[in-house]
Amino acid sequence: MQVRTRFAPSPTGYMHLGNLRTALYTYLYARRTGGKFILRIEDTDQEREVAGAVDIIYKSMKTAGLSHDEGPDVGGPCGPYVQSQRKDTYMPYARQLIESGHAYYCFCTKERLDEAREAAEKKGETFKYDKHCLRLSKEEIRQKLDAGVPYVIRQNIPTEGKAGFDDVIYGHVEVDCDTLDDNVLIKADGLPTYNFANVIDDHLMGITHVMRGNEYLSSAPKYNLLYEALGWTPPTYVHLTPVMVDAPVLDKDGKPVLDEAGNPVTSKRKMSKRKGDPSFEDLLSQGYLTEAVINYLVLLGWSPRGEREFYTLAELEEVFDLEGLSKSPSVFDIQKLNWFNAEYIRKLDPEKYLELATPWMARALDPEKFDFKRLAELLQGRTEVFNQLPGMIKFLAEQPDFPADFYVNKKQKSTLESAKAALEAALPLLEGIEPWTEAELHDRVMEAIPGLGMKNGQFLWPLRIAISGQMSTPGGAFEIAYLLGRDETLRRLKAAIEKL
């Protein structure tokens, strides 16, 4: 039997990382087993649909390298692959369930349901539909249908016995039927709910393995009851554990709660775009590399065999397996992602790094005035995320104010007195250097330092501080002086001497 997996997002906004991870695992399992990977758009909740979200799904999948074999944009033998375009598909199965007694028409008004819900809340009970319309006679049902009374179609959950399913991660899951609600299968507008459409579509599209978040664990017993009622074999279920984040605990005024040491108290919660966590698009726009995000994301809930951490997508297609999926939630750690991204950036060809870094450097510096190629050579080994670059180099465009104690460095044996002496000696020395190149700056200065009675650090540390105003810079005094140019370097040096 050929493996057929599907990724079925709802077009309700950006691709959050939990969704992307589900798509990634689904894709990898299909590729590892030589199966088919299907993209299906589940847009039956049209009130929540966001304009342009379908295009975002296509773009995100393409950017991530997750090519689908069947889908709305590529076609296939099981189309259409957009649920709203399959509207006529679902009603015949709903009616089949009605005829077999596994579903029924429900004509209850919103007012009646609200009253029943309020009554349950007052009793401290969870609301559960009372099967009121199941007791209607065939004649009463026919009269209401002929009169055009609005209705939904509900699943008729047994009141006794158990419902369950087998899951790759969670094993056998079973619940008492009397705890399950008669959920709606067909809404008043004629469209199916997700709970119904996904069962029908998965069967008709031959889906063999369903991977989705564990928030659907509680609904899966109902899905299996539908499979049984329709005489179908359910797919293999893989309910993925969630991706969590450490989030600050807030008080009733929305302010962070602090512990006795004054540190924010945090607790783990499920990652959510609505709560400010980054989406895939957010990370890319911040300067993370796609390959780094995919590599990091696949390890949030899956462990490869061995200690290896770095994989290309093609390599993951060869090694991904269900046995490595975790039974515990994973925690999204932005510092670990930064480390992954930095490692990928260091492996870039210098030309590729320059190409990617140039737009970010141009946010802080005029490319007509600065040597971006040389600056990129200095920055590549120091870059974690590209959005850090403007802050790292803006001192070249405009030197910030800095305190005098920046000149003090015990390791370099630099004091305020020695710094002033070094800068006063440096000014005439630099004024005489021509041509203004890194090599000439290096050779002339290094040749002169011994004659000044100073150690290299005593001279170069204050020089770099004076012309950069930074404790840490990409490159040393010679590189910074070259990038600034002769006139700006001398101007900054003179200003520094006056302040000392």
Short mmCIF file of C-alpha atoms in Angstrom, two decimals:
data_model
loop_
_atom_site.label_atom_id
_atom_site.label_comp_id
_atom_site.label_asym_id
_atom_site.label_seq_id
_atom_site.Cartn_x
_atom_site.Cartn_y
_atom_site.Cartn_z
CA MET A 1 0.00 0.00 0.00
CA GLN A 2 1.38 3.39 -0.97
CA VAL A 3 1.68 5.92 1.84
CA ARG A 4 -0.42 9.05 1.26
CA THR A 5 -0.11 11.94 3.70
CA ARG A 6 -1.75 15.33 3.71
CA PHE A 7 -1.22 18.81 5.07
CA ALA A 8 -4.56 20.54 5.47
CA PRO A 9 -4.20 24.11 6.74
CA SER A 10 -7.00 26.63 7.17
CA PRO A 11 -6.44 29.97 5.39
CA THR A 12 -6.74 32.03 8.56
CA GLY A 13 -3.43 33.90 8.54
CA TYR A 14 0.31 33.36 8.52
CA MET A 15 2.02 30.00 8.72
CA HIS A 16 2.80 29.61 12.40
CA LEU A 17 5.69 27.35 13.32
CA GLY A 18 3.53 24.56 14.73
CA ASN A 19 1.73 24.34 11.41
CA LEU A 20 4.97 24.39 9.47
CA ARG A 21 6.39 21.60 11.63
CA THR A 22 3.29 19.48 10.93
CA ALA A 23 3.71 20.12 7.21
CA LEU A 24 7.41 19.26 7.46
CA TYR A 25 6.86 15.94 9.24
CA THR A 26 4.02 15.02 6.88
CA TYR A 27 6.16 15.83 3.86
CA LEU A 28 9.22 13.99 5.15
CA TYR A 29 7.32 10.82 5.96
CA ALA A 30 5.83 10.72 2.47
CA ARG A 31 9.23 11.24 0.88
CA ARG A 32 10.98 8.71 3.12
CA THR A 33 8.44 6.01 2.23
CA GLY A 34 8.17 6.87 -1.47
CA GLY A 35 4.58 8.00 -0.94
CA LYS A 36 2.51 10.99 -1.98
CA PHE A 37 2.21 14.31 -0.16
CA ILE A 38 -1.10 16.13 -0.64
CA LEU A 39 -1.96 19.76 0.12
CA ARG A 40 -5.61 20.42 0.95
CA ILE A 41 -7.08 23.79 1.87
CA GLU A 42 -9.71 23.48 4.60
CA ASP A 43 -11.70 26.69 4.24
CA THR A 44 -15.08 25.67 5.60
CA ASP A 45 -14.77 28.18 8.47
CA GLN A 46 -15.19 31.11 6.11
CA GLU A 47 -15.87 33.65 8.87
CA ARG A 48 -12.24 33.29 9.99
CA GLU A 49 -10.72 33.18 6.51
CA VAL A 50 -8.15 35.89 5.86
CA ALA A 51 -7.78 37.37 2.39
CA GLY A 52 -4.51 36.33 0.79
CA ALA A 53 -3.87 33.54 3.30
CA VAL A 54 -3.99 30.82 0.65
CA ASP A 55 -1.22 32.57 -1.27
CA ILE A 56 0.79 32.75 1.96
CA ILE A 57 0.40 28.99 2.37
CA TYR A 58 1.66 28.37 -1.18
CA LYS A 59 4.58 30.78 -0.71
CA SER A 60 5.57 29.36 2.67
CA MET A 61 5.49 25.78 1.39
CA LYS A 62 7.57 26.71 -1.65
CA THR A 63 10.08 28.68 0.41
CA ALA A 64 10.46 25.79 2.84
CA GLY A 65 11.02 23.38 -0.06
CA LEU A 66 7.96 21.26 0.71
CA SER A 67 6.70 20.40 -2.75
CA HIS A 68 3.33 18.65 -2.84
CA ASP A 69 2.33 15.97 -5.33
CA GLU A 70 -1.35 16.90 -5.38
CA GLY A 71 -3.13 20.10 -4.42
CA PRO A 72 -5.24 23.05 -5.57
CA ASP A 73 -2.47 24.58 -7.64
CA VAL A 74 -1.06 21.37 -9.17
CA GLY A 75 -4.20 19.26 -9.50
CA GLY A 76 -4.42 15.52 -9.04
CA PRO A 77 -6.83 12.57 -9.27
CA CYS A 78 -8.73 13.39 -6.04
CA GLY A 79 -9.60 17.05 -6.63
CA PRO A 80 -10.83 19.55 -6.00
CA TYR A 81 -8.45 20.11 -3.12
CA VAL A 82 -10.27 23.10 -1.60
CA GLN A 83 -13.06 22.09 0.75
CA SER A 84 -15.43 24.91 -0.19
CA GLN A 85 -15.25 23.61 -3.76
CA ARG A 86 -16.28 20.16 -2.54
CA LYS A 87 -19.52 21.34 -0.91
CA ASP A 88 -21.70 18.86 -2.80
CA THR A 89 -19.44 15.99 -1.72
CA TYR A 90 -20.45 15.87 1.93
CA MET A 91 -24.25 15.97 2.05
CA PRO A 92 -24.77 12.50 0.53
CA TYR A 93 -22.61 10.97 3.28
CA ALA A 94 -24.44 12.96 5.94
CA ARG A 95 -27.76 11.65 4.64
CA GLN A 96 -26.35 8.12 4.57
CA LEU A 97 -25.53 8.52 8.25
CA ILE A 98 -29.03 9.80 8.94
CA GLU A 99 -30.55 6.78 7.23
CA SER A 100 -28.36 4.41 9.27
CA GLY A 101 -29.18 6.21 12.52
CA HIS A 102 -25.68 7.59 13.05
CA ALA A 103 -26.73 11.22 12.46
CA TYR A 104 -29.89 13.31 12.65
CA TYR A 105 -31.42 16.65 11.69
CA CYS A 106 -31.32 19.28 14.42
CA PHE A 107 -33.67 22.27 14.18
CA CYS A 108 -32.84 23.84 17.55
CA THR A 109 -32.60 27.61 17.49
CA LYS A 110 -29.64 29.56 18.75
CA GLU A 111 -31.83 30.82 21.61
CA ARG A 112 -32.64 27.30 22.81
CA LEU A 113 -29.01 26.25 22.63
CA ASP A 114 -27.90 29.37 24.52
CA GLU A 115 -30.45 28.70 27.25
CA ALA A 116 -29.30 25.10 27.59
CA ARG A 117 -25.68 26.21 27.70
CA GLU A 118 -26.40 28.78 30.43
CA ALA A 119 -28.32 26.19 32.45
CA ALA A 120 -25.36 23.82 32.26
CA GLU A 121 -22.96 26.56 33.35
CA LYS A 122 -25.14 27.39 36.38
CA LYS A 123 -24.93 23.76 37.42
CA GLY A 124 -21.18 23.78 36.93
CA GLU A 125 -21.50 21.25 34.11
CA THR A 126 -19.96 21.14 30.65
CA PHE A 127 -22.62 21.79 28.03
CA LYS A 128 -23.58 18.80 25.96
CA TYR A 129 -26.42 18.71 23.45
CA ASP A 130 -29.39 16.78 24.89
CA LYS A 131 -30.42 14.97 21.65
CA HIS A 132 -33.67 16.94 21.70
CA CYS A 133 -34.21 16.69 17.93
CA LEU A 134 -33.32 13.00 17.82
CA ARG A 135 -36.70 12.40 19.41
CA LEU A 136 -38.62 14.06 16.56
CA SER A 137 -40.81 11.73 14.49
CA LYS A 138 -40.26 11.28 10.77
CA GLU A 139 -43.45 13.27 10.14
CA GLU A 140 -42.24 16.19 12.28
CA ILE A 141 -38.89 16.16 10.53
CA ARG A 142 -40.52 16.12 7.09
CA GLN A 143 -42.82 19.01 8.02
CA LYS A 144 -39.92 21.15 9.19
CA LEU A 145 -37.86 20.35 6.11
CA ASP A 146 -40.78 21.15 3.79
CA ALA A 147 -41.38 24.41 5.67
CA GLY A 148 -37.77 25.43 5.18
CA VAL A 149 -36.90 25.50 8.89
CA PRO A 150 -33.11 25.98 9.22
CA TYR A 151 -31.25 22.92 10.44
CA VAL A 152 -27.87 21.39 11.06
CA ILE A 153 -26.98 17.71 10.93
CA ARG A 154 -25.52 16.23 14.11
CA GLN A 155 -23.57 13.06 14.71
CA ASN A 156 -25.51 10.61 16.88
CA ILE A 157 -22.94 9.53 19.46
CA PRO A 158 -23.89 6.34 21.36
CA THR A 159 -24.86 6.96 24.98
CA GLU A 160 -23.16 3.76 26.15
CA GLY A 161 -19.92 1.94 25.49
CA LYS A 162 -16.52 3.29 24.54
CA ALA A 163 -14.95 4.94 21.52
CA GLY A 164 -11.25 4.88 20.83
CA PHE A 165 -8.39 4.74 18.36
CA ASP A 166 -4.73 3.77 18.12
CA ASP A 167 -2.09 6.46 17.82
CA VAL A 168 1.58 6.11 16.87
CA ILE A 169 2.70 8.39 19.72
CA TYR A 170 0.02 7.99 22.38
CA GLY A 171 -0.85 4.35 21.89
CA HIS A 172 -4.46 3.27 22.43
CA VAL A 173 -6.74 6.14 23.41
CA GLU A 174 -10.25 5.35 24.64
CA VAL A 175 -13.10 7.40 26.15
CA ASP A 176 -16.62 6.71 27.41
CA CYS A 177 -19.18 7.56 24.75
CA ASP A 178 -21.41 9.33 27.27
CA THR A 179 -18.71 12.01 27.64
CA LEU A 180 -18.86 12.93 23.95
CA ASP A 181 -21.11 15.58 22.47
CA ASP A 182 -23.24 15.17 19.34
CA ASN A 183 -21.11 17.50 17.25
CA VAL A 184 -22.41 19.21 14.13
CA LEU A 185 -21.49 17.57 10.83
CA ILE A 186 -23.25 19.90 8.40
CA LYS A 187 -23.76 23.55 9.35
CA ALA A 188 -26.86 25.63 8.59
CA ASP A 189 -25.16 27.10 5.52
CA GLY A 190 -24.76 23.61 4.06
CA LEU A 191 -21.00 23.52 4.53
CA PRO A 192 -19.42 20.71 6.55
CA THR A 193 -17.61 21.30 9.80
CA TYR A 194 -13.96 20.39 10.01
CA ASN A 195 -14.90 17.36 12.12
CA PHE A 196 -16.89 15.89 9.26
CA ALA A 197 -15.10 17.15 6.17
CA ASN A 198 -11.69 15.88 7.22
CA VAL A 199 -13.04 12.34 7.64
CA ILE A 200 -14.75 12.33 4.24
CA ASP A 201 -11.87 13.96 2.43
CA ASP A 202 -9.20 11.78 4.02
CA HIS A 203 -11.08 8.68 2.94
CA LEU A 204 -11.84 9.87 -0.60
CA MET A 205 -8.26 11.02 -1.08
CA GLY A 206 -6.87 7.71 0.17
CA ILE A 207 -4.95 9.25 3.07
CA THR A 208 -3.14 6.49 4.95
CA HIS A 209 -1.43 8.55 7.68
CA VAL A 210 -2.88 11.61 9.41
CA MET A 211 -0.39 13.82 11.25
CA ARG A 212 -1.84 16.71 13.22
CA GLY A 213 -1.56 18.50 16.57
CA ASN A 214 -2.57 16.73 19.76
CA GLU A 215 -5.40 19.23 20.27
CA TYR A 216 -7.37 16.84 18.05
CA LEU A 217 -6.88 13.88 20.38
CA SER A 218 -10.23 14.49 22.07
CA SER A 219 -12.03 14.59 18.70
CA ALA A 220 -10.43 11.52 17.18
CA PRO A 221 -12.80 9.03 18.93
CA LYS A 222 -15.70 10.78 17.18
CA TYR A 223 -13.87 10.51 13.86
CA ASN A 224 -13.43 6.79 14.33
CA LEU A 225 -17.14 6.41 15.07
CA LEU A 226 -17.80 8.05 11.70
CA TYR A 227 -15.36 5.71 9.96
CA GLU A 228 -17.11 2.73 11.55
CA ALA A 229 -20.56 4.04 10.68
CA LEU A 230 -19.54 4.50 7.03
CA GLY A 231 -17.80 1.12 6.89
CA TRP A 232 -14.37 2.59 6.20
CA THR A 233 -10.92 1.75 7.57
CA PRO A 234 -9.49 4.68 9.53
CA PRO A 235 -6.00 5.99 8.74
CA THR A 236 -2.97 5.65 10.97
CA TYR A 237 -3.07 8.53 13.45
CA VAL A 238 0.00 10.50 14.53
CA HIS A 239 -0.96 13.22 17.01
CA LEU A 240 2.08 15.46 17.42
CA THR A 241 3.04 16.91 20.77
CA PRO A 242 2.92 20.72 20.91
CA VAL A 243 5.69 23.28 20.57
CA MET A 244 5.86 25.34 23.76
CA VAL A 245 7.44 28.65 24.71
CA ASP A 246 8.51 30.12 28.04
CA ALA A 247 6.17 33.09 28.45
CA PRO A 248 6.05 35.68 31.25
CA VAL A 249 3.27 35.33 33.81
CA LEU A 250 1.19 38.52 33.89
CA ASP A 251 -0.83 39.97 36.75
CA LYS A 252 -4.40 41.27 36.43
CA ASP A 253 -3.05 44.58 35.10
CA GLY A 254 -1.05 42.85 32.38
CA LYS A 255 2.32 43.48 34.04
CA PRO A 256 4.99 40.76 34.44
CA VAL A 257 5.00 38.97 37.78
CA LEU A 258 8.45 39.07 39.41
CA ASP A 259 10.04 36.58 41.79
CA GLU A 260 11.88 37.53 45.01
CA ALA A 261 15.04 38.30 43.04
CA GLY A 262 13.16 40.63 40.71
CA ASN A 263 13.25 38.28 37.73
CA PRO A 264 10.16 37.70 35.56
CA VAL A 265 8.20 34.56 36.43
CA THR A 266 7.58 32.40 33.36
CA SER A 267 5.44 29.42 32.52
CA LYS A 268 5.27 27.22 29.46
CA ARG A 269 2.40 27.70 27.03
CA LYS A 270 1.66 26.50 23.54
CA MET A 271 3.26 28.56 20.82
CA SER A 272 0.73 30.90 19.22
CA LYS A 273 0.97 33.64 16.61
CA ARG A 274 -1.98 35.38 18.28
CA LYS A 275 0.11 35.74 21.45
CA GLY A 276 3.00 37.37 19.66
CA ASP A 277 5.13 34.35 18.85
CA PRO A 278 6.90 34.53 15.47
CA SER A 279 5.52 32.93 12.34
CA PHE A 280 7.69 31.38 9.63
CA GLU A 281 7.36 34.60 7.62
CA ASP A 282 8.37 36.65 10.65
CA LEU A 283 11.58 34.69 11.10
CA LEU A 284 12.52 35.00 7.44
CA SER A 285 11.83 38.75 7.48
CA GLN A 286 14.11 39.06 10.53
CA GLY A 287 17.00 37.52 8.65
CA TYR A 288 16.88 33.85 9.58
CA LEU A 289 17.88 31.44 6.82
CA THR A 290 15.20 29.04 5.61
CA GLU A 291 17.57 26.07 5.92
CA ALA A 292 18.37 26.92 9.53
CA VAL A 293 14.71 27.30 10.50
CA ILE A 294 13.78 23.99 8.86
CA ASN A 295 16.72 22.18 10.46
CA TYR A 296 15.91 23.55 13.90
CA LEU A 297 12.18 23.00 13.54
CA VAL A 298 12.47 19.32 12.61
CA LEU A 299 14.33 18.70 15.88
CA LEU A 300 11.48 20.21 17.92
CA GLY A 301 9.72 16.92 18.53
CA TRP A 302 11.86 14.47 16.55
CA SER A 303 15.18 12.91 17.44
CA PRO A 304 17.47 11.44 14.78
CA ARG A 305 19.46 8.31 15.45
CA GLY A 306 22.86 9.41 16.75
CA GLU A 307 24.26 12.77 17.85
CA ARG A 308 24.12 14.58 14.53
CA GLU A 309 22.15 17.86 14.46
CA PHE A 310 22.71 19.41 11.03
CA TYR A 311 20.70 18.09 8.08
CA THR A 312 19.72 19.38 4.69
CA LEU A 313 16.11 18.83 3.64
CA ALA A 314 17.25 16.16 1.18
CA GLU A 315 19.11 14.35 3.97
CA LEU A 316 16.04 14.52 6.21
CA GLU A 317 14.00 12.88 3.45
CA GLU A 318 16.30 9.90 3.79
CA VAL A 319 16.38 9.55 7.59
CA PHE A 320 13.06 10.79 9.01
CA ASP A 321 11.02 8.15 10.81
CA LEU A 322 8.00 7.99 13.09
CA GLU A 323 9.94 6.16 15.80
CA GLY A 324 11.93 9.31 16.54
CA LEU A 325 8.86 11.42 17.33
CA SER A 326 8.77 12.64 20.91
CA LYS A 327 6.08 11.85 23.44
CA SER A 328 6.85 15.08 25.33
CA PRO A 329 6.25 18.70 24.33
CA SER A 330 9.23 20.54 22.88
CA VAL A 331 10.28 24.06 23.83
CA PHE A 332 11.07 26.71 21.22
CA ASP A 333 14.35 28.32 22.24
CA ILE A 334 15.21 31.43 20.24
CA GLN A 335 18.83 31.29 21.44
CA LYS A 336 19.22 27.75 20.05
CA LEU A 337 17.68 28.90 16.77
CA ASN A 338 20.13 31.81 16.70
CA TRP A 339 22.98 29.34 17.16
CA PHE A 340 21.72 27.18 14.31
CA ASN A 341 21.34 30.24 12.10
CA ALA A 342 24.84 31.47 12.91
CA GLU A 343 26.29 28.10 11.97
CA TYR A 344 24.48 28.16 8.63
CA ILE A 345 25.59 31.74 7.98
CA ARG A 346 29.23 30.81 8.59
CA LYS A 347 28.96 28.06 5.98
CA LEU A 348 27.73 30.45 3.27
CA ASP A 349 30.00 31.28 0.37
CA PRO A 350 31.36 34.83 0.90
CA GLU A 351 29.57 35.98 -2.25
CA LYS A 352 26.25 34.62 -1.00
CA TYR A 353 26.74 36.19 2.40
CA LEU A 354 27.45 39.56 0.76
CA GLU A 355 24.30 39.22 -1.34
CA LEU A 356 22.13 38.48 1.71
CA ALA A 357 23.82 41.00 3.99
CA THR A 358 23.82 43.96 1.60
CA PRO A 359 20.15 44.98 2.08
CA TRP A 360 20.63 44.88 5.86
CA MET A 361 23.90 46.87 5.77
CA ALA A 362 22.25 49.41 3.49
CA ARG A 363 19.74 50.17 6.26
CA ALA A 364 22.57 51.73 8.25
CA LEU A 365 25.20 52.73 5.68
CA ASP A 366 25.37 54.28 2.23
CA PRO A 367 26.80 51.61 -0.11
CA GLU A 368 28.37 54.40 -2.18
CA LYS A 369 30.48 55.50 0.78
CA PHE A 370 31.51 52.22 2.39
CA ASP A 371 33.26 49.07 1.20
CA PHE A 372 30.46 46.53 1.73
CA LYS A 373 32.57 43.66 0.46
CA ARG A 374 35.22 44.23 3.10
CA LEU A 375 32.61 44.87 5.75
CA ALA A 376 30.91 41.57 4.88
CA GLU A 377 34.21 39.73 5.29
CA LEU A 378 34.48 41.14 8.80
CA LEU A 379 30.86 40.48 9.73
CA GLN A 380 30.21 36.95 8.47
CA GLY A 381 31.82 35.18 11.41
CA ARG A 382 30.00 37.44 13.89
CA THR A 383 26.48 37.30 12.44
CA GLU A 384 23.77 35.27 14.17
CA VAL A 385 20.74 36.85 12.48
CA PHE A 386 20.86 39.36 9.64
CA ASN A 387 18.63 41.89 11.39
CA GLN A 388 21.47 42.43 13.87
CA LEU A 389 23.68 43.96 11.18
CA PRO A 390 22.35 47.54 11.16
CA GLY A 391 22.95 47.84 14.90
CA MET A 392 26.43 46.35 14.59
CA ILE A 393 27.65 48.83 11.96
CA LYS A 394 25.69 52.05 12.49
CA PHE A 395 28.66 53.50 14.42
CA LEU A 396 30.42 53.82 11.05
CA ALA A 397 27.79 56.29 9.84
CA GLU A 398 27.60 58.26 13.07
CA GLN A 399 29.83 57.69 16.07
CA PRO A 400 27.87 57.42 19.32
CA ASP A 401 28.90 59.23 22.49
CA PHE A 402 30.90 57.00 24.79
CA PRO A 403 32.27 57.29 28.33
CA ALA A 404 35.95 57.82 28.93
CA ASP A 405 36.24 54.61 30.93
CA PHE A 406 35.92 52.70 27.62
CA TYR A 407 39.64 53.44 27.24
CA VAL A 408 40.47 51.54 30.42
CA ASN A 409 41.37 47.91 29.80
CA LYS A 410 43.44 45.97 32.34
CA LYS A 411 44.26 43.17 29.89
CA GLN A 412 45.61 45.66 27.34
CA LYS A 413 47.29 47.70 30.15
CA SER A 414 45.38 50.74 28.93
CA THR A 415 44.62 53.59 31.34
CA LEU A 416 43.24 57.09 30.73
CA GLU A 417 46.77 58.49 30.87
CA SER A 418 48.25 55.93 28.50
CA ALA A 419 45.23 56.26 26.18
CA LYS A 420 45.72 60.01 25.82
CA ALA A 421 49.42 59.50 25.09
CA ALA A 422 48.60 56.84 22.52
CA LEU A 423 46.04 59.02 20.72
CA GLU A 424 48.34 62.05 20.67
CA ALA A 425 51.05 59.89 19.13
CA ALA A 426 48.63 58.31 16.68
CA LEU A 427 47.40 61.59 15.16
CA PRO A 428 50.59 62.70 13.40
CA LEU A 429 51.40 59.11 12.53
CA LEU A 430 48.05 58.57 10.76
CA GLU A 431 48.17 61.99 9.10
CA GLY A 432 51.32 60.88 7.31
CA ILE A 433 50.00 57.58 5.97
CA GLU A 434 49.39 57.36 2.23
CA PRO A 435 47.83 55.40 0.53
CA TRP A 436 44.98 54.82 3.02
CA THR A 437 44.77 51.07 2.88
CA GLU A 438 44.51 48.43 5.58
CA ALA A 439 47.91 47.05 4.69
CA GLU A 440 49.62 50.45 4.82
CA LEU A 441 47.87 51.37 8.07
CA HIS A 442 48.91 48.08 9.64
CA ASP A 443 52.52 48.17 8.52
CA ARG A 444 53.20 51.81 9.38
CA VAL A 445 51.52 51.71 12.80
CA MET A 446 52.99 48.36 13.86
CA GLU A 447 56.43 49.58 12.82
CA ALA A 448 56.07 52.75 14.91
CA ILE A 449 54.64 51.30 18.15
CA PRO A 450 57.91 49.89 19.58
CA GLY A 451 59.54 53.31 19.26
CA LEU A 452 56.77 54.86 21.34
CA GLY A 453 57.57 52.65 24.31
CA MET A 454 54.13 51.06 24.29
CA LYS A 455 52.72 47.58 23.98
CA ASN A 456 50.54 46.86 20.95
CA GLY A 457 47.37 46.70 23.05
CA GLN A 458 48.16 49.99 24.82
CA PHE A 459 48.21 51.75 21.46
CA LEU A 460 45.60 49.90 19.42
CA TRP A 461 42.89 49.58 22.09
CA PRO A 462 42.41 53.33 22.63
CA LEU A 463 42.78 54.00 18.91
CA ARG A 464 39.92 51.65 18.08
CA ILE A 465 37.78 53.07 20.90
CA ALA A 466 38.45 56.64 19.77
CA ILE A 467 37.38 56.11 16.18
CA SER A 468 34.49 53.70 16.83
CA GLY A 469 33.08 54.57 20.24
CA GLN A 470 32.37 50.85 20.67
CA MET A 471 33.73 48.24 23.07
CA SER A 472 33.22 45.58 20.42
CA THR A 473 33.52 46.04 16.67
CA PRO A 474 33.71 43.91 13.53
CA GLY A 475 37.41 44.20 12.97
CA GLY A 476 40.17 46.07 14.76
CA ALA A 477 41.57 49.58 14.57
CA PHE A 478 43.05 49.17 11.09
CA GLU A 479 39.90 47.74 9.55
CA ILE A 480 37.71 50.42 11.15
CA ALA A 481 40.06 53.22 10.05
CA TYR A 482 40.06 51.89 6.49
CA LEU A 483 36.26 51.66 6.38
CA LEU A 484 35.80 55.15 7.80
CA GLY A 485 38.32 56.67 5.42
CA ARG A 486 41.15 59.10 6.11
CA ASP A 487 39.15 62.29 6.74
CA GLU A 488 36.54 60.76 9.10
CA THR A 489 39.18 58.78 11.01
CA LEU A 490 41.29 61.87 11.63
CA ARG A 491 38.23 63.94 12.56
CA ARG A 492 37.15 61.38 15.16
CA LEU A 493 40.69 61.04 16.49
CA LYS A 494 41.06 64.80 17.00
CA ALA A 495 37.68 64.98 18.74
CA ALA A 496 38.67 62.14 21.06
CA ILE A 497 41.92 63.87 22.02
CA GLU A 498 40.08 67.08 22.86
CA LYS A 499 37.69 65.21 25.18
CA LEU A 500 40.56 63.58 27.04
#
